[in-house]
PDB file of C-alpha atoms in Angstrom:
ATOM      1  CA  UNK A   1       0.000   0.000   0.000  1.00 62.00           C
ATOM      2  CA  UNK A   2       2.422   2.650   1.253  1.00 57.00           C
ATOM      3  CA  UNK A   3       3.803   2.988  -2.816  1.00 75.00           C
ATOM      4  CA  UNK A   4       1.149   3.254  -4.133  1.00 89.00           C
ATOM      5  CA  UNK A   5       0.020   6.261  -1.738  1.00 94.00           C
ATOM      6  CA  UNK A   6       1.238   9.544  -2.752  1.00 95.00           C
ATOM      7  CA  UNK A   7       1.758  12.875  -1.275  1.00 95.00           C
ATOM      8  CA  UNK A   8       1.916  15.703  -3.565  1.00 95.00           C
ATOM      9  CA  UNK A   9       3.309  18.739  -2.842  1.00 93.00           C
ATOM     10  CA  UNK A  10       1.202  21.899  -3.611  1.00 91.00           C
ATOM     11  CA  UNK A  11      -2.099  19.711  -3.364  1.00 92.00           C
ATOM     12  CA  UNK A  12      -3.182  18.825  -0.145  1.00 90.00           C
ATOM     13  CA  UNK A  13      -4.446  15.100   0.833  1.00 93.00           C
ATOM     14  CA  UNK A  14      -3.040  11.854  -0.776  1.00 96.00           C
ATOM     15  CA  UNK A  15      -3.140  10.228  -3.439  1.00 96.00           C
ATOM     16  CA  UNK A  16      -3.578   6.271  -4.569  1.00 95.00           C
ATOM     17  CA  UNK A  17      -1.543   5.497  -7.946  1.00 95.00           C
ATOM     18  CA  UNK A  18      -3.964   4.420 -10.751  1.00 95.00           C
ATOM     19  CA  UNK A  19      -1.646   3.515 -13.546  1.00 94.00           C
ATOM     20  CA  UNK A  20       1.348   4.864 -14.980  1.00 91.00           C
ATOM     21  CA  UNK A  21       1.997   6.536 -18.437  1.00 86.00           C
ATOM     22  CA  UNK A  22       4.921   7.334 -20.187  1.00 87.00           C
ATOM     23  CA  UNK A  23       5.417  10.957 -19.042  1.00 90.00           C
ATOM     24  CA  UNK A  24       3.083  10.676 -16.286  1.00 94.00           C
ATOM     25  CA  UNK A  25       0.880   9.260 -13.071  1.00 94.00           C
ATOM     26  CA  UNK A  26      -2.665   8.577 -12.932  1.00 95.00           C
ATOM     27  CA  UNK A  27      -3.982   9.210  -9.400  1.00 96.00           C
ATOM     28  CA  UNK A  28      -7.056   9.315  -7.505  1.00 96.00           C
ATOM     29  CA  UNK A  29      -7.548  11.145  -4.815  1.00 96.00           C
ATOM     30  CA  UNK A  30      -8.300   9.349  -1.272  1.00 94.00           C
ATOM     31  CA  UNK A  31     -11.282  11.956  -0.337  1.00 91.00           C
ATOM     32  CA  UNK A  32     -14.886  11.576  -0.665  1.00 90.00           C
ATOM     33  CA  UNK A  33     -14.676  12.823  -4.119  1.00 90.00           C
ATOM     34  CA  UNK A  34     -11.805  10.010  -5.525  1.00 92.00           C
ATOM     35  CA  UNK A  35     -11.209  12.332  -8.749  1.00 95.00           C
ATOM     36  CA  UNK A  36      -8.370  11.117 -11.185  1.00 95.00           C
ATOM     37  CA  UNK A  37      -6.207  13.406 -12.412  1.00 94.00           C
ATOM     38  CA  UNK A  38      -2.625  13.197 -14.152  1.00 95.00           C
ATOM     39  CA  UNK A  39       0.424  13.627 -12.485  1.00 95.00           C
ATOM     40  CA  UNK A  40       3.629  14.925 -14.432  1.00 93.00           C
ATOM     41  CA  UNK A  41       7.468  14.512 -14.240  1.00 89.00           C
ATOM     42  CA  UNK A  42       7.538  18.271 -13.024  1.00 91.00           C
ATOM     43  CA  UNK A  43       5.408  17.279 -10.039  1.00 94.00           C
ATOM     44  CA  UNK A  44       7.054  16.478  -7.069  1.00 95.00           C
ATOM     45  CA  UNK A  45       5.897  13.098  -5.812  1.00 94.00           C
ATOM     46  CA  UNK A  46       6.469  11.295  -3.090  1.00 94.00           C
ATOM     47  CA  UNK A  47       5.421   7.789  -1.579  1.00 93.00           C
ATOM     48  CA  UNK A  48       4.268   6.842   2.191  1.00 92.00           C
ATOM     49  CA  UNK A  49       7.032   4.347   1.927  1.00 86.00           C
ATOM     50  CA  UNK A  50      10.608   7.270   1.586  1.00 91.00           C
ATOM     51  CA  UNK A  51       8.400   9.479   4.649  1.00 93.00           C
ATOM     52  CA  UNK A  52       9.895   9.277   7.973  1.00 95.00           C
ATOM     53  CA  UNK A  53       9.598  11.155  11.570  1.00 96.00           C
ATOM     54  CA  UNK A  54      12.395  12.306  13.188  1.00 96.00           C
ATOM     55  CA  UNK A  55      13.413  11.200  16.430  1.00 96.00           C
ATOM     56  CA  UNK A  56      16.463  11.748  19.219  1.00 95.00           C
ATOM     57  CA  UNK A  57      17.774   8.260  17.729  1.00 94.00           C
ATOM     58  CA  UNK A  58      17.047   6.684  14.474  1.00 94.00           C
ATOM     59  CA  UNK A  59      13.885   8.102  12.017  1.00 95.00           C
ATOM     60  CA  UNK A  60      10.898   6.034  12.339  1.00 96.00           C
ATOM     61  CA  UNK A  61       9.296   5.250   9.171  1.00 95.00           C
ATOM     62  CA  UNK A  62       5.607   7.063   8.721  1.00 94.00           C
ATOM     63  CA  UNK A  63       3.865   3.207   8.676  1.00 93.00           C
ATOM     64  CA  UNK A  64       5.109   2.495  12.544  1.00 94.00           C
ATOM     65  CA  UNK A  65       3.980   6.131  13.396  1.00 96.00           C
ATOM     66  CA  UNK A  66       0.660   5.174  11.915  1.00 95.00           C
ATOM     67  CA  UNK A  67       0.262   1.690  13.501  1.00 95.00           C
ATOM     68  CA  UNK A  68       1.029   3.202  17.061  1.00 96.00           C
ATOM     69  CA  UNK A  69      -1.906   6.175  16.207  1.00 96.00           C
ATOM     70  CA  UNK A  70      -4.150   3.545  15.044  1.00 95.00           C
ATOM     71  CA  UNK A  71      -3.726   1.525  18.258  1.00 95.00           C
ATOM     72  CA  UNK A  72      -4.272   4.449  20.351  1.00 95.00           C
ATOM     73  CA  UNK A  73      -6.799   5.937  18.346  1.00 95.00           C
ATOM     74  CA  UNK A  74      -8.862   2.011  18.535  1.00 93.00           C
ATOM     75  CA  UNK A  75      -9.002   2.132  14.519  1.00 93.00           C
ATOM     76  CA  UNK A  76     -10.970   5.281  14.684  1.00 95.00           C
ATOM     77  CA  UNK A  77     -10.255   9.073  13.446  1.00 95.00           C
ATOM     78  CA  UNK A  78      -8.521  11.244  15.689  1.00 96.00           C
ATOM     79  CA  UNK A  79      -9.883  12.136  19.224  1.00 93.00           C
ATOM     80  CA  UNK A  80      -7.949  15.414  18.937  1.00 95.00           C
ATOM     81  CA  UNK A  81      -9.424  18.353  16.528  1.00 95.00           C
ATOM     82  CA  UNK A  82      -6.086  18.891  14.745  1.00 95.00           C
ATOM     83  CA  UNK A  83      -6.964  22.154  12.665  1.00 95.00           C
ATOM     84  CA  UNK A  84      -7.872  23.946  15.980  1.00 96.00           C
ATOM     85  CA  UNK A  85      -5.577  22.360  18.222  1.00 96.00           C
ATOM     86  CA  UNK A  86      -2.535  24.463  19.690  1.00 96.00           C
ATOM     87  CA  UNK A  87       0.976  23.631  19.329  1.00 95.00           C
ATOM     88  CA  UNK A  88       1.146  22.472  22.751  1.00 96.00           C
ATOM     89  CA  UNK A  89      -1.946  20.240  22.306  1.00 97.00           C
ATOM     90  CA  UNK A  90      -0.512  18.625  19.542  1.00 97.00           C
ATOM     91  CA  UNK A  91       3.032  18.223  20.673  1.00 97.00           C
ATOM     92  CA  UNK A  92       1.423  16.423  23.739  1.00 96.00           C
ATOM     93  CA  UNK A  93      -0.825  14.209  21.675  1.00 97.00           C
ATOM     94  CA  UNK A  94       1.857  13.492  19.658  1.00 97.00           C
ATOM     95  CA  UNK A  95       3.925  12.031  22.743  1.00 96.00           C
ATOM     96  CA  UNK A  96       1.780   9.603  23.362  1.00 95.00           C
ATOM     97  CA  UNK A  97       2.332   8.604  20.105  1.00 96.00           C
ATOM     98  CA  UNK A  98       5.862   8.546  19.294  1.00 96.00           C
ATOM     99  CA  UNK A  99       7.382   9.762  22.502  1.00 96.00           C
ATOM    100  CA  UNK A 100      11.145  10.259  21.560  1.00 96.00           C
ATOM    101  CA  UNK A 101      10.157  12.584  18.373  1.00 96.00           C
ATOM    102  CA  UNK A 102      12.675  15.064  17.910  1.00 96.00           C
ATOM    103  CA  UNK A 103      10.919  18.705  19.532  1.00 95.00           C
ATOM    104  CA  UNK A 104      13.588  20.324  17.157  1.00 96.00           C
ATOM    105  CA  UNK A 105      13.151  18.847  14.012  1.00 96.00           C
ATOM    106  CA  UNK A 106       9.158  18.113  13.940  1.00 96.00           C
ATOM    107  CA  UNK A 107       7.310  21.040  13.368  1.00 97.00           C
ATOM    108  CA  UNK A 108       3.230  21.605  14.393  1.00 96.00           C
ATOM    109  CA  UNK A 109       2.465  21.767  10.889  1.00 96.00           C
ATOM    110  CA  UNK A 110       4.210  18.018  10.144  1.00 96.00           C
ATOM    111  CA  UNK A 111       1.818  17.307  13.093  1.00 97.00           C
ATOM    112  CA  UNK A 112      -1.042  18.149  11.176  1.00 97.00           C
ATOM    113  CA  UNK A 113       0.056  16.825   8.220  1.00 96.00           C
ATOM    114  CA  UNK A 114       0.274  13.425   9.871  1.00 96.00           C
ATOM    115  CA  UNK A 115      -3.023  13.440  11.785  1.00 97.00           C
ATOM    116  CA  UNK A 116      -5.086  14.543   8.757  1.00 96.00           C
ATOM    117  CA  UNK A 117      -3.163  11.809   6.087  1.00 95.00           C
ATOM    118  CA  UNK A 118      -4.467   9.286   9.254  1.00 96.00           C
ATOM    119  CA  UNK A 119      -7.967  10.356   9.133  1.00 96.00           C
ATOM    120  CA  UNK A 120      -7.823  10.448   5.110  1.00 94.00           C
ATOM    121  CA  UNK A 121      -6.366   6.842   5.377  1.00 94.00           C
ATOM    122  CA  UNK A 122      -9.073   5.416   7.955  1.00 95.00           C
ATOM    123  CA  UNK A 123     -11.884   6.917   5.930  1.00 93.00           C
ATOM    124  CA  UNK A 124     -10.727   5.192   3.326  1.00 92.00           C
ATOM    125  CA  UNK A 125     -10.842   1.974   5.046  1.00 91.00           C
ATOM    126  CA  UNK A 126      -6.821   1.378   4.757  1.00 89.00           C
ATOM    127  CA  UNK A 127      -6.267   0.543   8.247  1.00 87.00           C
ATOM    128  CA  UNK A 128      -3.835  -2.395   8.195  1.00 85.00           C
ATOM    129  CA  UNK A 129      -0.315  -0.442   8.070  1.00 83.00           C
ATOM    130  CA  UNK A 130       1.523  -3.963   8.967  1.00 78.00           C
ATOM    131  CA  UNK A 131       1.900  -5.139   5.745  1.00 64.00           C
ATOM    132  CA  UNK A 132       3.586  -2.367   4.711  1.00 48.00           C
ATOM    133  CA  UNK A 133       6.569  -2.687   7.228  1.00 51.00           C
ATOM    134  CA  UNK A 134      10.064  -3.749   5.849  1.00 52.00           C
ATOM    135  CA  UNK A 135      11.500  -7.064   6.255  1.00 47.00           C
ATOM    136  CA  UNK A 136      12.508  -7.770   9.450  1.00 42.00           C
ATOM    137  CA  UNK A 137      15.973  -9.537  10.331  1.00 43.00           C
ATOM    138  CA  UNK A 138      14.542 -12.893  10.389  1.00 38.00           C
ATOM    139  CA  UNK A 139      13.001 -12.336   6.743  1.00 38.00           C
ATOM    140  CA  UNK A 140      16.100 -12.533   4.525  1.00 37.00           C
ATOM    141  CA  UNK A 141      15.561 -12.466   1.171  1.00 36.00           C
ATOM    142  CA  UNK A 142      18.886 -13.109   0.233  1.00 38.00           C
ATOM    143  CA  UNK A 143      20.615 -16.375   0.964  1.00 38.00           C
ATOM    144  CA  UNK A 144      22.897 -16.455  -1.311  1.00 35.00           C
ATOM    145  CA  UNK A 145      26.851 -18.403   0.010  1.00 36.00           C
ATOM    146  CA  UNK A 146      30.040 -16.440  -0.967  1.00 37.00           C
ATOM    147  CA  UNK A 147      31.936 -18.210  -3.526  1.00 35.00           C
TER     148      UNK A 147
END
C-alpha cells in the first residue's frame, strides 16, 4: 500500500496510484470525491514508503507512526481536533504517540500533516499499516553463500 500512496506537494491530501503513463501518473484522490487526475514529471511526488519522523535516535518510518496512532486511536479518526488544536496540544498528543520525536526537528504543521493523512487513510478503510513494514531480520531475502 504505502507505494502506491502519494503525497503531492502543492495539493493537499493523498493520493492512490492508478496507472502509470509514459510521461506521467494517474492518481485518484483518497477523499470523498476520488477524482483522477494526471500527475507529471515536473510534479514532485512522493510515496508513504521514503516518509519518515524524526526522532532523538534513528527516524521512524511514517507506517510504525501510523500503527502506534491507530492503536491508540482504537481504529478510529482522531480524538484530537487537529486544525484547531494548539501547538502544545498537539506536541502532547503526539507524545503519546511517538514519545522520543525530535521537539527540534518536527514542526506543528508536520503534526497536522500526519493526523489529517491518518484520518484520510481510515476513511478510506486502509487501516492495516503492517503489511507495509520492511523485512525484518529474520526475513532474509537473500541467501545467497560467498563463492
Amino acid at each position: 500500500m504505502k507505494e502506491t500512496i502519494l503525497s503531492i506537494a502543492g495539493k493537499p491530501g493523498l493520493y492512490k496510484l492508478v496507472t502509470r503513463g509514459k510521461n506521467n501518473l494517474i492518481v485518484e484522490s483518497l477523499d470523498e470525491a476520488h477524482k483522477r487526475q494526471p500527475v507529471f514529471n515536473s510534479d514532485r511526488v512522493i510515496s508513504l514508503a521514503d516518509i519518515a519522523m524524526y526522532t532523538e535516535g534513528e527516524d521512524v518510518p511514517l507506517m510504525k507512526v501510523m500503527i502506534a496512532l491507530r492503536d491508540k486511536e482504537e481504529g478510529k479518526p482522531t480524538a484530537i481536533n487537529y486544525r484547531k488544536a494548539s501547538g502544545e496540544e498537539l506536541r502532547s498528543y503526539f507524545s503519546d504517540i511517538l514519545p522520543d520525536f525530535d521537539r527540534d526537528r518536527v514542526h506543528d504543521s508536520d503534526i497536522r500533516k500526519l493526523l489529517q493523512w491518518y484520518n484520510l487513510l481510515i476513511a478510506a478503510g486502509i487501516t492495516d499499516f503492517e503489511d507495509d513494514l520492511e523485512p525484518t531480520e529474520g526475513d532474509n531475502v537473500d541467501d545467497r553463500k560467498d563463492q
